[in-house]
Amino acid sequence: MQKTLLSCFICLITFVAIGQKNPQKLALNWKTDTTKRAVPLSEFTALMLPDGIPPIDQPKFWLKEEGDKVFFAHEPVISIEINGEAKAYPLSILMYHEIVNDQVGGVPIAATYCPLCNAAIVFDQRLNVKGKDYLFDFGVSGMLRHSDMVMYDRQTETWWQQFTGEALVGELTGATLEILPSMLISYEEFFATYPEGWVLSTETGKDFAYGENPYVDYDNLNNKQPRLFKEEVDERLPAMERVININAGGYDRIYPLSTIQKAGVINDNPHDVPIVIFHQKGVVSVLDNGDIKKAKDIGAVTVFSRRYKGKILSFKKVSDNYFRDDLTGSMWTISGKCIRGIMKGRELTPMIHGNHFAFAWFAFKPHCEIYGQD
């Protein structure tokens, strides 16, 4: 009996070793229970050791006065506000670390960015699974799946897909992290909206060339084969077209950035969910020029509910920086704040959304609605 069990165990270990792709023949010592998985292990490719890309576990922050010495106005940042506290995470830092374990307004969060998929997502680090409460902190597994970063939690070593927040291999397989509302806006806009906010500093303990882009010309629309993406590229949109995604009424819907840029503002009502999408120039790509300051301007995109106290607002873009609602004529910013008119001081309710490359979106969410192709 013992001999039979030992043989089964050896077969299992052999299967796991074969299943996970490891082209560098790295010495991996995962404690992950790989018998629990939602997808085949062959979909994971290990390219470096865990935390070979080092997450930031003890982030330091600056107020605007100090941040102005390092960051420039049109630099893209992930902006998040919780319980009156606002923080900004520059992509120029995140592209070298991919995960920041932090707290905002007393809520433990993970600010994440996968440059290969242009996926900037903030997760709540708390989760209840089958009646048990967890508080995670995350590391970079060194693995990719569909060219997207695979995270792992240090509590159970479960593997999590950054693009979706799903636990795919390990003890917590089947669980999903909560995505928190955030915006991808400029450094300048962040502090215009949150004068008392904080920006992640470059004091990370690492000697990285923050401000330089190691993925030169990666987001070129003529790039038909994304880096490290081995599957067939879905051609419904150009591979490197950025798409803004929302979920309305249980249906995934995407809006091509090129369409949003031309429109300036989109009022939509997918599945009876009234939303507005704002676009404003003044945010550069971190995946274009080697010197991020010299990169092309792709602008910022934000998404909000058009429902306000029982009424449905509709918006027009009236200048480079402002949007006007048709009900009151009040003026609103890209951050959903009213700065002029009878609604001054009010805020729109943010919609959870993403800003990703089309190839990655289709790899994870092939069944979706595409605005303009309905």
Short mmCIF file of C-alpha atoms in Angstrom, two decimals:
data_model
loop_
_atom_site.label_atom_id
_atom_site.label_comp_id
_atom_site.label_asym_id
_atom_site.label_seq_id
_atom_site.Cartn_x
_atom_site.Cartn_y
_atom_site.Cartn_z
CA MET A 1 0.00 0.00 0.00
CA GLN A 2 2.78 2.43 0.97
CA LYS A 3 4.61 1.54 -2.25
CA THR A 4 1.47 2.29 -4.28
CA LEU A 5 1.00 5.67 -2.55
CA LEU A 6 4.65 6.53 -3.12
CA SER A 7 4.31 5.67 -6.82
CA CYS A 8 1.24 7.88 -7.11
CA PHE A 9 3.06 10.73 -5.40
CA ILE A 10 6.03 10.42 -7.75
CA CYS A 11 3.67 10.39 -10.75
CA LEU A 12 1.96 13.52 -9.41
CA ILE A 13 5.24 15.39 -8.95
CA THR A 14 6.35 14.35 -12.44
CA PHE A 15 3.06 15.57 -13.90
CA VAL A 16 3.40 18.92 -12.15
CA ALA A 17 6.99 19.35 -13.36
CA ILE A 18 5.95 18.56 -16.92
CA GLY A 19 2.75 20.55 -16.75
CA GLN A 20 4.22 23.91 -15.83
CA LYS A 21 6.44 25.34 -18.57
CA ASN A 22 9.90 26.15 -17.25
CA PRO A 23 12.11 27.00 -20.25
CA GLN A 24 14.86 28.46 -18.04
CA LYS A 25 14.91 25.30 -15.88
CA LEU A 26 14.55 27.42 -12.77
CA ALA A 27 14.80 25.81 -9.33
CA LEU A 28 11.21 26.36 -8.22
CA ASN A 29 10.11 25.34 -4.74
CA TRP A 30 6.45 26.21 -4.64
CA LYS A 31 4.38 24.99 -1.70
CA THR A 32 1.28 25.50 -3.81
CA ASP A 33 -1.22 22.65 -3.86
CA THR A 34 -1.19 22.16 -7.64
CA THR A 35 -3.74 19.35 -7.44
CA LYS A 36 -6.31 22.13 -7.01
CA ARG A 37 -6.51 24.10 -10.23
CA ALA A 38 -9.02 25.69 -12.57
CA VAL A 39 -6.83 25.60 -15.69
CA PRO A 40 -4.09 23.29 -16.98
CA LEU A 41 -0.63 23.86 -15.52
CA SER A 42 0.72 23.95 -19.07
CA GLU A 43 -0.80 27.42 -19.44
CA PHE A 44 1.76 28.86 -16.99
CA THR A 45 5.27 29.76 -18.12
CA ALA A 46 7.92 30.41 -15.47
CA LEU A 47 10.44 32.97 -16.71
CA MET A 48 12.07 33.96 -13.42
CA LEU A 49 12.10 33.06 -9.76
CA PRO A 50 9.30 34.34 -7.50
CA ASP A 51 9.75 38.06 -6.78
CA GLY A 52 12.46 38.29 -9.44
CA ILE A 53 10.44 41.41 -10.19
CA PRO A 54 10.39 42.81 -6.65
CA PRO A 55 7.05 44.07 -5.33
CA ILE A 56 7.04 47.10 -3.03
CA ASP A 57 6.08 45.97 0.46
CA GLN A 58 6.92 49.10 2.46
CA PRO A 59 6.01 51.96 0.14
CA LYS A 60 7.04 55.52 0.92
CA PHE A 61 5.02 58.50 -0.25
CA TRP A 62 5.54 62.16 -1.01
CA LEU A 63 3.26 65.17 -0.93
CA LYS A 64 3.03 67.29 -4.10
CA GLU A 65 5.94 69.58 -3.24
CA GLU A 66 8.39 66.68 -3.12
CA GLY A 67 6.75 64.79 -5.98
CA ASP A 68 7.08 67.79 -8.31
CA LYS A 69 10.86 67.41 -8.13
CA VAL A 70 10.68 63.93 -9.72
CA PHE A 71 7.47 63.49 -11.70
CA PHE A 72 6.13 65.48 -14.66
CA ALA A 73 2.64 66.81 -15.29
CA HIS A 74 1.52 64.30 -17.93
CA GLU A 75 2.88 61.22 -16.18
CA PRO A 76 0.24 58.46 -15.86
CA VAL A 77 -0.67 57.38 -12.34
CA ILE A 78 -3.17 54.95 -10.84
CA SER A 79 -5.37 57.13 -8.64
CA ILE A 80 -7.41 55.68 -5.80
CA GLU A 81 -9.36 57.38 -3.01
CA ILE A 82 -10.81 55.56 0.00
CA ASN A 83 -12.33 57.08 3.12
CA GLY A 84 -10.98 60.52 2.32
CA GLU A 85 -7.38 59.43 1.63
CA ALA A 86 -6.04 59.61 -1.93
CA LYS A 87 -2.88 58.02 -3.30
CA ALA A 88 -1.23 57.94 -6.73
CA TYR A 89 0.96 55.13 -8.06
CA PRO A 90 3.04 56.23 -11.10
CA LEU A 91 3.26 53.61 -13.84
CA SER A 92 6.91 54.59 -14.32
CA ILE A 93 7.57 52.95 -10.94
CA LEU A 94 5.04 50.15 -11.16
CA MET A 95 6.41 48.85 -14.46
CA TYR A 96 9.55 47.84 -12.55
CA HIS A 97 7.74 46.35 -9.52
CA GLU A 98 4.26 45.37 -10.78
CA ILE A 99 2.77 45.15 -7.27
CA VAL A 100 2.58 47.59 -4.37
CA ASN A 101 1.21 46.18 -1.11
CA ASP A 102 -0.28 49.13 0.74
CA GLN A 103 -3.17 50.64 2.68
CA VAL A 104 -5.45 53.48 1.59
CA GLY A 105 -7.97 54.95 4.01
CA GLY A 106 -7.41 52.01 6.31
CA VAL A 107 -8.17 49.47 3.57
CA PRO A 108 -5.39 47.01 2.63
CA ILE A 109 -4.91 47.15 -1.13
CA ALA A 110 -2.63 45.84 -3.88
CA ALA A 111 -1.95 48.33 -6.67
CA THR A 112 -0.85 46.25 -9.66
CA TYR A 113 0.37 46.85 -13.20
CA CYS A 114 1.30 44.37 -15.91
CA PRO A 115 3.07 46.31 -18.69
CA LEU A 116 2.80 43.45 -21.19
CA CYS A 117 -1.01 43.73 -21.08
CA ASN A 118 -1.20 47.38 -19.94
CA ALA A 119 -3.40 46.18 -17.08
CA ALA A 120 -3.52 48.61 -14.13
CA ILE A 121 -5.80 47.13 -11.45
CA VAL A 122 -6.28 47.73 -7.72
CA PHE A 123 -7.43 44.85 -5.51
CA ASP A 124 -8.78 44.64 -1.97
CA GLN A 125 -6.38 42.36 -0.08
CA ARG A 126 -9.15 41.07 2.18
CA LEU A 127 -11.23 38.08 1.18
CA ASN A 128 -13.63 35.68 2.81
CA VAL A 129 -13.46 32.17 1.37
CA LYS A 130 -15.91 29.56 2.65
CA GLY A 131 -16.36 31.42 5.92
CA LYS A 132 -12.65 32.00 6.54
CA ASP A 133 -11.21 35.51 6.47
CA TYR A 134 -7.89 36.14 4.73
CA LEU A 135 -5.63 39.18 4.62
CA PHE A 136 -3.17 38.79 1.78
CA ASP A 137 -0.02 40.41 0.62
CA PHE A 138 1.07 39.55 -2.88
CA GLY A 139 4.25 38.72 -4.71
CA VAL A 140 5.16 38.44 -8.38
CA SER A 141 5.28 34.73 -9.21
CA GLY A 142 7.68 35.07 -12.15
CA MET A 143 5.09 33.30 -14.29
CA LEU A 144 2.98 34.52 -17.17
CA ARG A 145 -0.32 33.24 -18.50
CA HIS A 146 -1.62 34.73 -21.76
CA SER A 147 1.27 37.21 -21.38
CA ASP A 148 -0.23 38.51 -18.12
CA MET A 149 1.42 38.54 -14.71
CA VAL A 150 0.54 35.76 -12.32
CA MET A 151 0.54 36.89 -8.68
CA TYR A 152 0.80 34.69 -5.62
CA ASP A 153 -0.30 35.36 -2.08
CA ARG A 154 2.27 34.78 0.63
CA GLN A 155 -0.26 33.23 2.98
CA THR A 156 -1.24 30.14 0.92
CA GLU A 157 0.93 30.48 -2.22
CA THR A 158 -2.17 30.30 -4.36
CA TRP A 159 -1.59 31.59 -7.91
CA TRP A 160 -3.80 34.52 -8.95
CA GLN A 161 -4.36 35.95 -12.44
CA GLN A 162 -3.68 39.67 -12.27
CA PHE A 163 -5.93 40.47 -15.23
CA THR A 164 -9.05 39.02 -13.61
CA GLY A 165 -8.22 38.61 -9.91
CA GLU A 166 -9.09 34.90 -10.09
CA ALA A 167 -7.35 32.20 -8.06
CA LEU A 168 -6.38 29.57 -10.62
CA VAL A 169 -4.04 27.15 -8.82
CA GLY A 170 -3.75 26.32 -5.15
CA GLU A 171 -5.73 26.12 -1.95
CA LEU A 172 -8.05 29.02 -2.84
CA THR A 173 -8.77 28.01 -6.45
CA GLY A 174 -12.12 29.41 -7.52
CA ALA A 175 -11.98 32.52 -5.35
CA THR A 176 -11.91 36.02 -6.88
CA LEU A 177 -10.41 39.19 -5.45
CA GLU A 178 -12.52 42.33 -5.30
CA ILE A 179 -11.46 45.00 -7.79
CA LEU A 180 -11.61 48.52 -6.33
CA PRO A 181 -12.57 51.62 -8.34
CA SER A 182 -9.52 53.51 -9.58
CA MET A 183 -8.58 55.91 -12.36
CA LEU A 184 -5.61 56.11 -14.72
CA ILE A 185 -5.01 59.86 -14.92
CA SER A 186 -2.12 62.32 -15.08
CA TYR A 187 0.06 63.30 -12.14
CA GLU A 188 -1.13 66.87 -12.67
CA GLU A 189 -4.81 65.90 -12.61
CA PHE A 190 -4.35 63.78 -9.50
CA PHE A 191 -3.09 66.71 -7.43
CA ALA A 192 -5.63 69.10 -8.97
CA THR A 193 -8.30 66.71 -7.71
CA TYR A 194 -6.62 65.74 -4.43
CA PRO A 195 -4.34 68.62 -3.29
CA GLU A 196 -3.61 66.79 -0.04
CA GLY A 197 -2.98 63.47 -1.75
CA TRP A 198 0.14 61.35 -1.70
CA VAL A 199 2.26 60.01 -4.55
CA LEU A 200 4.37 56.85 -4.37
CA SER A 201 8.02 57.87 -4.10
CA THR A 202 11.02 56.49 -5.94
CA GLU A 203 12.57 55.63 -2.55
CA THR A 204 12.03 51.92 -3.09
CA GLY A 205 15.42 50.60 -2.02
CA LYS A 206 16.06 49.57 -5.63
CA ASP A 207 18.30 51.25 -8.21
CA PHE A 208 15.92 51.13 -11.17
CA ALA A 209 15.88 53.69 -13.98
CA TYR A 210 12.44 55.08 -13.17
CA GLY A 211 11.34 57.32 -16.02
CA GLU A 212 12.89 55.05 -18.65
CA ASN A 213 10.76 52.58 -20.59
CA PRO A 214 12.31 49.13 -21.19
CA TYR A 215 9.43 48.24 -23.56
CA VAL A 216 10.29 50.70 -26.34
CA ASP A 217 7.61 51.01 -29.07
CA TYR A 218 5.68 48.14 -27.51
CA ASP A 219 2.25 49.73 -27.93
CA ASN A 220 2.70 50.51 -31.62
CA LEU A 221 -0.57 49.67 -33.38
CA ASN A 222 1.44 47.96 -36.11
CA ASN A 223 2.73 45.47 -33.56
CA LYS A 224 0.73 42.36 -34.41
CA GLN A 225 2.55 39.91 -32.13
CA PRO A 226 2.68 41.00 -28.49
CA ARG A 227 5.77 40.05 -26.51
CA LEU A 228 5.65 36.57 -24.91
CA PHE A 229 2.10 35.98 -26.18
CA LYS A 230 2.19 32.54 -27.81
CA GLU A 231 -1.48 32.08 -28.66
CA GLU A 232 -3.30 33.17 -31.78
CA VAL A 233 -4.14 36.88 -31.70
CA ASP A 234 -7.84 37.75 -31.97
CA GLU A 235 -8.12 40.11 -34.94
CA ARG A 236 -11.42 41.80 -34.15
CA LEU A 237 -9.31 44.78 -33.08
CA PRO A 238 -5.60 45.58 -33.51
CA ALA A 239 -3.62 43.64 -30.91
CA MET A 240 -2.23 46.77 -29.23
CA GLU A 241 -5.42 48.84 -29.40
CA ARG A 242 -6.25 49.93 -25.89
CA VAL A 243 -9.78 49.05 -24.81
CA ILE A 244 -11.82 50.33 -21.89
CA ASN A 245 -13.90 47.59 -20.33
CA ILE A 246 -16.95 47.70 -18.10
CA ASN A 247 -19.46 45.14 -16.89
CA ALA A 248 -23.09 46.17 -17.21
CA GLY A 249 -25.93 43.90 -16.19
CA GLY A 250 -23.56 40.96 -16.08
CA TYR A 251 -22.28 41.56 -19.63
CA ASP A 252 -18.73 42.56 -20.53
CA ARG A 253 -18.46 45.48 -22.93
CA ILE A 254 -15.39 47.17 -24.37
CA TYR A 255 -14.80 50.56 -25.98
CA PRO A 256 -11.77 51.03 -28.29
CA LEU A 257 -9.59 53.94 -27.20
CA SER A 258 -9.41 55.26 -30.77
CA THR A 259 -13.21 55.60 -30.78
CA ILE A 260 -13.22 57.34 -27.39
CA GLN A 261 -10.46 59.75 -28.47
CA LYS A 262 -12.49 60.87 -31.49
CA ALA A 263 -15.72 61.27 -29.51
CA GLY A 264 -14.27 63.01 -26.46
CA VAL A 265 -17.25 61.82 -24.42
CA ILE A 266 -19.55 58.82 -24.84
CA ASN A 267 -22.98 58.60 -23.19
CA ASP A 268 -24.11 55.00 -23.29
CA ASN A 269 -26.82 52.84 -21.76
CA PRO A 270 -25.65 49.20 -21.99
CA HIS A 271 -28.27 46.86 -20.58
CA ASP A 272 -30.08 49.82 -19.01
CA VAL A 273 -26.98 50.91 -17.08
CA PRO A 274 -26.42 54.62 -17.84
CA ILE A 275 -22.71 55.40 -18.07
CA VAL A 276 -20.49 58.17 -19.35
CA ILE A 277 -16.94 57.83 -20.63
CA PHE A 278 -14.72 60.91 -20.52
CA HIS A 279 -11.51 61.44 -22.50
CA GLN A 280 -8.96 64.17 -21.93
CA LYS A 281 -5.58 64.77 -23.53
CA GLY A 282 -2.48 65.16 -21.41
CA VAL A 283 -1.42 61.64 -20.37
CA VAL A 284 1.48 59.93 -22.11
CA SER A 285 2.08 56.25 -22.78
CA VAL A 286 4.73 54.53 -20.67
CA LEU A 287 5.15 51.89 -23.40
CA ASP A 288 6.21 54.11 -26.29
CA ASN A 289 9.44 56.13 -26.22
CA GLY A 290 12.43 55.00 -24.17
CA ASP A 291 12.24 58.34 -22.36
CA ILE A 292 8.71 58.43 -20.94
CA LYS A 293 8.69 62.23 -20.92
CA LYS A 294 8.99 62.17 -24.72
CA ALA A 295 6.26 59.57 -25.27
CA LYS A 296 3.08 60.08 -27.29
CA ASP A 297 -0.01 61.56 -25.69
CA ILE A 298 -2.80 58.97 -25.47
CA GLY A 299 -4.91 60.84 -22.93
CA ALA A 300 -6.86 59.73 -19.88
CA VAL A 301 -10.14 57.81 -19.88
CA THR A 302 -12.52 57.62 -16.93
CA VAL A 303 -15.95 55.99 -16.55
CA PHE A 304 -18.84 57.04 -14.30
CA SER A 305 -22.50 56.36 -13.72
CA ARG A 306 -24.80 58.96 -15.32
CA ARG A 307 -27.37 58.34 -12.62
CA TYR A 308 -27.46 61.10 -10.01
CA LYS A 309 -30.16 61.25 -7.32
CA GLY A 310 -32.81 59.64 -9.47
CA LYS A 311 -32.00 61.58 -12.62
CA ILE A 312 -30.00 60.54 -15.68
CA LEU A 313 -27.41 63.09 -16.78
CA SER A 314 -26.01 63.43 -20.28
CA PHE A 315 -22.68 65.10 -21.00
CA LYS A 316 -20.93 67.06 -23.73
CA LYS A 317 -17.25 67.93 -23.98
CA VAL A 318 -17.03 71.71 -24.08
CA SER A 319 -13.25 72.26 -23.85
CA ASP A 320 -10.00 70.33 -23.57
CA ASN A 321 -10.51 69.89 -19.84
CA TYR A 322 -14.23 70.15 -19.04
CA PHE A 323 -17.54 68.38 -19.62
CA ARG A 324 -21.02 69.90 -19.22
CA ASP A 325 -24.18 68.08 -18.16
CA ASP A 326 -27.37 68.87 -20.07
CA LEU A 327 -29.61 69.00 -17.01
CA THR A 328 -27.96 71.81 -15.04
CA GLY A 329 -25.23 73.12 -17.33
CA SER A 330 -22.67 72.41 -14.61
CA MET A 331 -19.02 71.78 -15.51
CA TRP A 332 -17.24 68.54 -14.62
CA THR A 333 -13.64 67.31 -14.75
CA ILE A 334 -12.11 64.07 -16.03
CA SER A 335 -12.08 62.91 -12.39
CA GLY A 336 -15.87 63.19 -12.11
CA LYS A 337 -15.83 66.30 -9.91
CA CYS A 338 -18.13 69.28 -10.54
CA ILE A 339 -16.15 72.52 -10.34
CA ARG A 340 -18.69 75.07 -11.64
CA GLY A 341 -22.47 75.48 -11.64
CA ILE A 342 -25.25 74.51 -9.26
CA MET A 343 -23.75 71.02 -8.89
CA LYS A 344 -20.38 72.40 -7.74
CA GLY A 345 -18.74 70.17 -5.16
CA ARG A 346 -20.70 67.07 -6.24
CA GLU A 347 -19.06 63.90 -7.52
CA LEU A 348 -20.13 61.26 -10.02
CA THR A 349 -20.09 57.62 -8.93
CA PRO A 350 -17.10 55.85 -10.53
CA MET A 351 -17.61 52.67 -12.53
CA ILE A 352 -15.08 49.88 -12.21
CA HIS A 353 -13.26 49.70 -15.52
CA GLY A 354 -9.96 48.72 -17.04
CA ASN A 355 -7.66 50.09 -19.73
CA HIS A 356 -5.99 47.11 -21.41
CA PHE A 357 -4.54 45.95 -24.72
CA ALA A 358 -7.15 44.29 -26.94
CA PHE A 359 -5.14 41.08 -27.42
CA ALA A 360 -5.09 40.50 -23.67
CA TRP A 361 -8.75 41.33 -23.19
CA PHE A 362 -9.79 38.86 -25.89
CA ALA A 363 -7.49 36.18 -24.43
CA PHE A 364 -9.33 36.34 -21.11
CA LYS A 365 -12.76 37.60 -22.16
CA PRO A 366 -13.43 36.58 -25.78
CA HIS A 367 -17.20 36.74 -25.37
CA CYS A 368 -17.92 40.44 -25.07
CA GLU A 369 -19.74 43.30 -26.67
CA ILE A 370 -17.68 45.80 -28.70
CA TYR A 371 -18.94 49.37 -28.87
CA GLY A 372 -19.28 50.39 -32.51
CA GLN A 373 -19.65 46.79 -33.63
CA ASP A 374 -23.01 46.10 -31.99
#
